[in-house]
PDB file of C-alpha atoms in Angstrom:
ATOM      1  CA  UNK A 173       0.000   0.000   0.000  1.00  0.00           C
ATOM      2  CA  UNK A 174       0.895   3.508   0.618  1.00  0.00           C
ATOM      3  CA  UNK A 175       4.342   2.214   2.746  1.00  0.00           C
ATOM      4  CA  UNK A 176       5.359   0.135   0.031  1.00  0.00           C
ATOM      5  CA  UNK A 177       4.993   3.186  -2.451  1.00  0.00           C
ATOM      6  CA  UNK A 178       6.697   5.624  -0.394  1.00  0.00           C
ATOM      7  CA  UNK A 179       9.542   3.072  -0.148  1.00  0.00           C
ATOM      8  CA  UNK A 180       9.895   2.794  -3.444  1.00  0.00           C
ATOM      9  CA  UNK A 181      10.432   6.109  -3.619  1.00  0.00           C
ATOM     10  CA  UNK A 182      12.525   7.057  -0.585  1.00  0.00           C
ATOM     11  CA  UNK A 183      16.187   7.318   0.303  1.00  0.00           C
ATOM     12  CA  UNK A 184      17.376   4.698   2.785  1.00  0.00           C
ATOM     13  CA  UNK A 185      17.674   7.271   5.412  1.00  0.00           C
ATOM     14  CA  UNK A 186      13.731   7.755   5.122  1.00  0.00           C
ATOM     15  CA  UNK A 187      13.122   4.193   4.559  1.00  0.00           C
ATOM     16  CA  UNK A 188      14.591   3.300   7.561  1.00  0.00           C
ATOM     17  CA  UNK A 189      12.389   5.994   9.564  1.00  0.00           C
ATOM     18  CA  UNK A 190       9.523   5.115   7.813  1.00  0.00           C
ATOM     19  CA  UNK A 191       9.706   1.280   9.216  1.00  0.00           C
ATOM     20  CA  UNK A 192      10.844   2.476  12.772  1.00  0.00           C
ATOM     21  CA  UNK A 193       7.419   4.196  12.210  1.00  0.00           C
ATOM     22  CA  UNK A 194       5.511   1.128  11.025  1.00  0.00           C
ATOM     23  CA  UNK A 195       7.070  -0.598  14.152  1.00  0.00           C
ATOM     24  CA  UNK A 196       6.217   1.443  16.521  1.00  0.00           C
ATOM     25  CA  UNK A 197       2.578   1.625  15.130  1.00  0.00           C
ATOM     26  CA  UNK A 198       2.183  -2.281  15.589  1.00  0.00           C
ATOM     27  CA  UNK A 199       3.876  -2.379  18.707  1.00  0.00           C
ATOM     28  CA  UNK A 200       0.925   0.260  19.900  1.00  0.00           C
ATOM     29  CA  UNK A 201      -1.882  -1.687  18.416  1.00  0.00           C
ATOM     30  CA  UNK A 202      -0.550  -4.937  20.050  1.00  0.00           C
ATOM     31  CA  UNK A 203      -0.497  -3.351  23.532  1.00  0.00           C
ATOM     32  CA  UNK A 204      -3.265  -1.546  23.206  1.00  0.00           C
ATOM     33  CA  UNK A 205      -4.759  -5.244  22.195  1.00  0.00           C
ATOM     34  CA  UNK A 206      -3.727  -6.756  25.425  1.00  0.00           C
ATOM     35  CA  UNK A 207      -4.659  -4.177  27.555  1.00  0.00           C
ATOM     36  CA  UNK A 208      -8.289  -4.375  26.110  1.00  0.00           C
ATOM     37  CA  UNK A 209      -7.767  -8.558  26.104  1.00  0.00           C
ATOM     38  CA  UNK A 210      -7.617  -8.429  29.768  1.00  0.00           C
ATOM     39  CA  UNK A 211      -3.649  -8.352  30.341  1.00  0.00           C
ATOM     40  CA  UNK A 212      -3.814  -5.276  32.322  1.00  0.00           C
ATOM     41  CA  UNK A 213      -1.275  -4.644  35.525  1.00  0.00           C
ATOM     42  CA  UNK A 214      -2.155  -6.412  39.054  1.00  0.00           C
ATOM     43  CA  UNK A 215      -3.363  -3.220  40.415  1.00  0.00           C
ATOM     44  CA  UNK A 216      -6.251  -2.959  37.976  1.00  0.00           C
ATOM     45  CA  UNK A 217      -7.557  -6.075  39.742  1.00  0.00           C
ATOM     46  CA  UNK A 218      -9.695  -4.648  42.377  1.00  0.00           C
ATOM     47  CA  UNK A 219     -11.970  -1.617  43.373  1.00  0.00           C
ATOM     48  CA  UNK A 220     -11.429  -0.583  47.022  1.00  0.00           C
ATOM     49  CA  UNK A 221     -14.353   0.997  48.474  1.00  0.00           C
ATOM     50  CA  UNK A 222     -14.457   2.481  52.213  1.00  0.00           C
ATOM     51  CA  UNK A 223     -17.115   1.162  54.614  1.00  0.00           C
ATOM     52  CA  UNK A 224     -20.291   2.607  54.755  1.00  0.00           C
ATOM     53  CA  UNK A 225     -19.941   5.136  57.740  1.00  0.00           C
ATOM     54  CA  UNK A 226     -23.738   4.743  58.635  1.00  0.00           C
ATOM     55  CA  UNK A 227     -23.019   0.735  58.368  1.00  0.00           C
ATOM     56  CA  UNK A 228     -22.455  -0.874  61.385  1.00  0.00           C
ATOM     57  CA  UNK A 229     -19.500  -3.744  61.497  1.00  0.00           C
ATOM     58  CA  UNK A 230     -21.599  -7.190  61.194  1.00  0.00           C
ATOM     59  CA  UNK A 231     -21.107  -9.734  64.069  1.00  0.00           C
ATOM     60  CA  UNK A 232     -19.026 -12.750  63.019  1.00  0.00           C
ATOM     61  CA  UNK A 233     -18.875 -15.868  64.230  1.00  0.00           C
ATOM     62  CA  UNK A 234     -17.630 -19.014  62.419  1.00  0.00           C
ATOM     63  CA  UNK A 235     -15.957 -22.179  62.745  1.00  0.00           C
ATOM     64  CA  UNK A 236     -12.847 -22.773  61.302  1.00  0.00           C
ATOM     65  CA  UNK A 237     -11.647 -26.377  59.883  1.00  0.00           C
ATOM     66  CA  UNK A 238      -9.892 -27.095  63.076  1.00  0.00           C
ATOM     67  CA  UNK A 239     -12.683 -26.798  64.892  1.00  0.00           C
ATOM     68  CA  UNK A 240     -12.254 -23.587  66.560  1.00  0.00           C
ATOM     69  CA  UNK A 241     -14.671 -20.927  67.052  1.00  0.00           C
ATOM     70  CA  UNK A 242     -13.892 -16.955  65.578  1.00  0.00           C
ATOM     71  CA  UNK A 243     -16.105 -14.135  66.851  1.00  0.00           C
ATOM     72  CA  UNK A 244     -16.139 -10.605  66.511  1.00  0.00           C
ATOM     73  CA  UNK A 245     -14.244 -10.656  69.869  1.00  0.00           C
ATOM     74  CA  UNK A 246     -11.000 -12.349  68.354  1.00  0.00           C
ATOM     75  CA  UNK A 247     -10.736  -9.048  65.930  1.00  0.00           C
ATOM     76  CA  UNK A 248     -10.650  -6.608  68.765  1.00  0.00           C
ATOM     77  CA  UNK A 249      -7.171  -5.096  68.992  1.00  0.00           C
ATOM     78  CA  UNK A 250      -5.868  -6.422  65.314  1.00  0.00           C
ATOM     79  CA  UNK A 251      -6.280  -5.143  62.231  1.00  0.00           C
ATOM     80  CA  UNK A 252      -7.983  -8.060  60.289  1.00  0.00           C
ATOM     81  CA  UNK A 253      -8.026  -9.340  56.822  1.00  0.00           C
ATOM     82  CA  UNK A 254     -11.646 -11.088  56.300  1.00  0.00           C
ATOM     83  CA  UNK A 255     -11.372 -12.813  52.744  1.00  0.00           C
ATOM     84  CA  UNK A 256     -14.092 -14.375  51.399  1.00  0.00           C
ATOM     85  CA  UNK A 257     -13.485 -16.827  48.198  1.00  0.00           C
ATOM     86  CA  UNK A 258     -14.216 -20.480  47.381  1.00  0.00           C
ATOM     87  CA  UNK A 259     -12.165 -23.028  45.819  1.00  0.00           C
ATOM     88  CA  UNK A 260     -14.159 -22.826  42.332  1.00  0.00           C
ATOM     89  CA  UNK A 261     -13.404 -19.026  41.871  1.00  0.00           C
ATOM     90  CA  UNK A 262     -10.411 -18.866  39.844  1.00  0.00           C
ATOM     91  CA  UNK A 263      -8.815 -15.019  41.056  1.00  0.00           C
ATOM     92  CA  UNK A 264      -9.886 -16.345  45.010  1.00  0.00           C
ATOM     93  CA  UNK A 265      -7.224 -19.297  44.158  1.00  0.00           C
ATOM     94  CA  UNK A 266      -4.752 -17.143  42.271  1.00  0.00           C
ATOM     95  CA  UNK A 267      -4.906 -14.572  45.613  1.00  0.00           C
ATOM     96  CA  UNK A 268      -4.667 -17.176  48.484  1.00  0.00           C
ATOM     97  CA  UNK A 269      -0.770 -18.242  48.503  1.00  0.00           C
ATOM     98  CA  UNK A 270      -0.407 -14.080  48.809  1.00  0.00           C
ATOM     99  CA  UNK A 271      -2.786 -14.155  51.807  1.00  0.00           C
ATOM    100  CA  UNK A 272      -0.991 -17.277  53.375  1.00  0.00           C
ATOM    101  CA  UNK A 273       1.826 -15.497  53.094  1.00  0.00           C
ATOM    102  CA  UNK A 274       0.799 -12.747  55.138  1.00  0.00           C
ATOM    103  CA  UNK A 275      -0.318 -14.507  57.303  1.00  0.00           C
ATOM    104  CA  UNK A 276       3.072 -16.479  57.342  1.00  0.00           C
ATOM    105  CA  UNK A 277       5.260 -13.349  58.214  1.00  0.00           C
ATOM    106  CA  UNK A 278       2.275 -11.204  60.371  1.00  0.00           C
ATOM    107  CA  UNK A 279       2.753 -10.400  63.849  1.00  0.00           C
ATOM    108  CA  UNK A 280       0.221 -11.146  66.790  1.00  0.00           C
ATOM    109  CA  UNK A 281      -1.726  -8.071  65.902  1.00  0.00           C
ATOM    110  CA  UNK A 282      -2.471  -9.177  62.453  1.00  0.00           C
ATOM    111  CA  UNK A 283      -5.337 -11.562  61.548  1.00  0.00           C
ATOM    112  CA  UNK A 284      -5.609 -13.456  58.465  1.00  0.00           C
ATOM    113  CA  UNK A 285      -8.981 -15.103  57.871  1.00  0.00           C
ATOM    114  CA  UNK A 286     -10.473 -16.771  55.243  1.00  0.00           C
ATOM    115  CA  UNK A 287     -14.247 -17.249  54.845  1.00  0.00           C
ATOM    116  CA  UNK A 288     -15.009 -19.943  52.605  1.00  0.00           C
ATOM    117  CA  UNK A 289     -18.753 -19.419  50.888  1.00  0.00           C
ATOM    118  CA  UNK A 290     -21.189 -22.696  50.859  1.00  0.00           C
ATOM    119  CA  UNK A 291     -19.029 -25.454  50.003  1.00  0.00           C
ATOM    120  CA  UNK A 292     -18.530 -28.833  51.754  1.00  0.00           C
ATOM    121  CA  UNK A 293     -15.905 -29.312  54.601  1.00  0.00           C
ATOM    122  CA  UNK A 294     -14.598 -31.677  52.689  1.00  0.00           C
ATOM    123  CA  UNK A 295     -13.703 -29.779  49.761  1.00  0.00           C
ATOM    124  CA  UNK A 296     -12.477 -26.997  51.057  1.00  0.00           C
ATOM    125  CA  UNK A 297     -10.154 -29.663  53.546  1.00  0.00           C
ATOM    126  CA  UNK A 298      -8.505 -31.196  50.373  1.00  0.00           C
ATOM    127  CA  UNK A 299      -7.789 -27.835  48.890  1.00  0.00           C
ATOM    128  CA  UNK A 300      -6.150 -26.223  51.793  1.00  0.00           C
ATOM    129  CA  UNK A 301      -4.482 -29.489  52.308  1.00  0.00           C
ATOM    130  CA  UNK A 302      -3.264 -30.091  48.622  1.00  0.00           C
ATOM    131  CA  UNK A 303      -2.365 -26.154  48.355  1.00  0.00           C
ATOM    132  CA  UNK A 304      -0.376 -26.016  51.976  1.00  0.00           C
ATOM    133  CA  UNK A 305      -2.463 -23.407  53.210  1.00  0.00           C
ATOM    134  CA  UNK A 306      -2.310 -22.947  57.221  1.00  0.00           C
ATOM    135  CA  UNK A 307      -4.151 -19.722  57.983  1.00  0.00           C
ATOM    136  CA  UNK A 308      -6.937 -20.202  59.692  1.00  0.00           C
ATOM    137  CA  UNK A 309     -10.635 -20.819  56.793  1.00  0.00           C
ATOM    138  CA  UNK A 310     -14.051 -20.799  58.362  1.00  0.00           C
ATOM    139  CA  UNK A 311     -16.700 -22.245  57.016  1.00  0.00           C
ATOM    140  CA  UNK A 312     -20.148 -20.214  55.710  1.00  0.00           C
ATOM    141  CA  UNK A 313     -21.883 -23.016  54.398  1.00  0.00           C
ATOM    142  CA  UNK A 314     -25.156 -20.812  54.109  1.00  0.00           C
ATOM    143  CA  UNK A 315     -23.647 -17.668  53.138  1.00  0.00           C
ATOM    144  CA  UNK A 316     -24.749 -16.153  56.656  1.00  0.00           C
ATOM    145  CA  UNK A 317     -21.679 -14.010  56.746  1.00  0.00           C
ATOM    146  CA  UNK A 318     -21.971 -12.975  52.914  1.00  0.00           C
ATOM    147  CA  UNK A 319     -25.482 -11.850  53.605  1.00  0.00           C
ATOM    148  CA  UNK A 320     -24.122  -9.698  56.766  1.00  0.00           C
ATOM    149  CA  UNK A 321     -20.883  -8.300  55.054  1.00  0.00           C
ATOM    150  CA  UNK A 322     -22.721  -7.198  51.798  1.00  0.00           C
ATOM    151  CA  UNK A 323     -20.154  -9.461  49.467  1.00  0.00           C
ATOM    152  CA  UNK A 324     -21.857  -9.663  45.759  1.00  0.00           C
ATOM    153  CA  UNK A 325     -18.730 -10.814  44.263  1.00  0.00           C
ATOM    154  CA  UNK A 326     -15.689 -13.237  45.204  1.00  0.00           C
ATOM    155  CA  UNK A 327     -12.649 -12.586  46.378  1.00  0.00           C
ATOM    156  CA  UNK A 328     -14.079 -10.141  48.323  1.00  0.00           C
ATOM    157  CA  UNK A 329     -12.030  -8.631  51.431  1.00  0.00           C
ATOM    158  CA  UNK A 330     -12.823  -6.432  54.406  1.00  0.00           C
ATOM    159  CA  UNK A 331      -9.972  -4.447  56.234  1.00  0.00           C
ATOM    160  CA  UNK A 332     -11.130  -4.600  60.062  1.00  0.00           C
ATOM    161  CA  UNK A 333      -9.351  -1.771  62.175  1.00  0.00           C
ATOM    162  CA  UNK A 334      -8.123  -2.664  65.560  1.00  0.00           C
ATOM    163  CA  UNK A 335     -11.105  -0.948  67.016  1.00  0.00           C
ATOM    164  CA  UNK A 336     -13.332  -3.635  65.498  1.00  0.00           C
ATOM    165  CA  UNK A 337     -14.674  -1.729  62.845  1.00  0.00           C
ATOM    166  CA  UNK A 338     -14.436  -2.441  59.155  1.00  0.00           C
ATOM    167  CA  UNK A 339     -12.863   0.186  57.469  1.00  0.00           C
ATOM    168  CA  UNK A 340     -12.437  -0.901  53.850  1.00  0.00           C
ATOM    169  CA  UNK A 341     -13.868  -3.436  51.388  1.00  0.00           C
ATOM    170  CA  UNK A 342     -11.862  -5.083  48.388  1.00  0.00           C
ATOM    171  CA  UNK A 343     -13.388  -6.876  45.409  1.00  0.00           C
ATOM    172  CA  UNK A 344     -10.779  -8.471  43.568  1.00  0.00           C
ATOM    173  CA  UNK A 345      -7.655 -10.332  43.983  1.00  0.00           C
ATOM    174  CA  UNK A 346      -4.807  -8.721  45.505  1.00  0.00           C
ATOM    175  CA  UNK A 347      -1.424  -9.344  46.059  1.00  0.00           C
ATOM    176  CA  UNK A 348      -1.426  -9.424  50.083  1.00  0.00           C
ATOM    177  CA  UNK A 349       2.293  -9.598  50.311  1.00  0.00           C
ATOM    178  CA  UNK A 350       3.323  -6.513  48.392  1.00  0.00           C
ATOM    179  CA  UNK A 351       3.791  -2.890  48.968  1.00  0.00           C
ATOM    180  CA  UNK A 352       0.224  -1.680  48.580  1.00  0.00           C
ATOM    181  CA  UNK A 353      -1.529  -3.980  50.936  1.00  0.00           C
ATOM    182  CA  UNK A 354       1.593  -3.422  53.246  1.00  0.00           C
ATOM    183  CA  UNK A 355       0.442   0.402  53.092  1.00  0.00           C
ATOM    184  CA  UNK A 356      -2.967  -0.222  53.919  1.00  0.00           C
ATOM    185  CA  UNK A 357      -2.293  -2.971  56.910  1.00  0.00           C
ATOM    186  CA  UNK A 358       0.143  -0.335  58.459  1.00  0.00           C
ATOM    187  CA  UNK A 359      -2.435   2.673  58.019  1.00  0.00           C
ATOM    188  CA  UNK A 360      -4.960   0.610  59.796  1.00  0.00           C
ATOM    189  CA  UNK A 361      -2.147   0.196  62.455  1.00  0.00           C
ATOM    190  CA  UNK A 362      -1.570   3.394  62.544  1.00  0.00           C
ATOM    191  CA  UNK A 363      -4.836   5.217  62.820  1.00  0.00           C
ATOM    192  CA  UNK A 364      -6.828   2.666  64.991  1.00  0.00           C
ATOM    193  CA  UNK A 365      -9.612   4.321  65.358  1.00  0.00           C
ATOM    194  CA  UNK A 366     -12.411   5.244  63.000  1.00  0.00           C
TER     195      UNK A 366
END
């Protein structure tokens, strides 16, 4: 077409900007391709969203697959990480080695919990087991805690401040390990209160 014809007639100098130009053209389209394809930077993963002001922090209370009991009471004095996924939900799989290993390097006044939504004990048993996970997973197995924390989407995660008020809530996957979670952890640390 027209770059073949103005080759034709150009000096090498100009030929050789002419396919820099061509280059760079197709190198734009094909990004511009990905980015519409999906392949888009982690951080354009999620929408956080603060909590509600005029929305009081649902009561929580859950068993986890050890057996133990988690209430409201355990997240007083911690800045919690409430994540809510099942083992179907591909990003909820791709985010949970990130969230065991926050949990893995947090300190006392950290809590890492995962909700799992209406799936069997079972299930949800083999995956942690096959997958190494160790944080602590409760079990909603009739989305009771869904219902009370407003989640329409999974992975869905709610920020808890240490005064046992939810602060935040994150609908996506995240990466729980790197700098911008680490920013929002310490700001909850840092500004207890609501």
């Amino acid at each position: 077409g027209l770059a073949q014809g103005l080759s034709q007639r150009a000096s090498v100098g100009e030929r050789t900007r002419l396919m820099r130009l061509t280059i760079s053209a197709r190198m734009a389209q094909l990004l511009l391709g990905l980015l519409l394809l999906g392949a888009h930077p982690a951080w354009a993963q999620f929408e956080k969203t603060r909590w509600p002001a005029h929305v009081p922090t649902p009561s929580f209370s859950a068993v986890d697959l050890n057996g133990r009991t988690w209430t409201s009471a355990d997240f007083v004095g911690k800045v919690v990480v409430l994540n809510f996924w099942a083992t179907w939900c591909p990003p909820c799989k791709e985010e949970m080695p990130s969230l065991q290993m926050l949990h893995d390097i947090s300190d006392s006044k950290t809590l890492v919990l995962a909700v799992d939504v209406n799936e069997p004990v079972a299930r949800v048993a083999r995956y942690a087991q096959a997958t190494g996970l160790s944080l602590p997973i409760v079990l909603d197995a009739k989305s009771e805690m869904v219902r009370r924390f407003g989640v329409q989407a999974f992975p869905t995660t709610v920020l808890i401040g240490p005064d046992g008020f939810a602060r935040w809530r994150i609908v996506g996957d995240v990466d729980w390990s790197g700098p911008q979670a680490n920013t929002w952890l310490n700001d909850l640390r840092v500004n207890p209160k609501r």
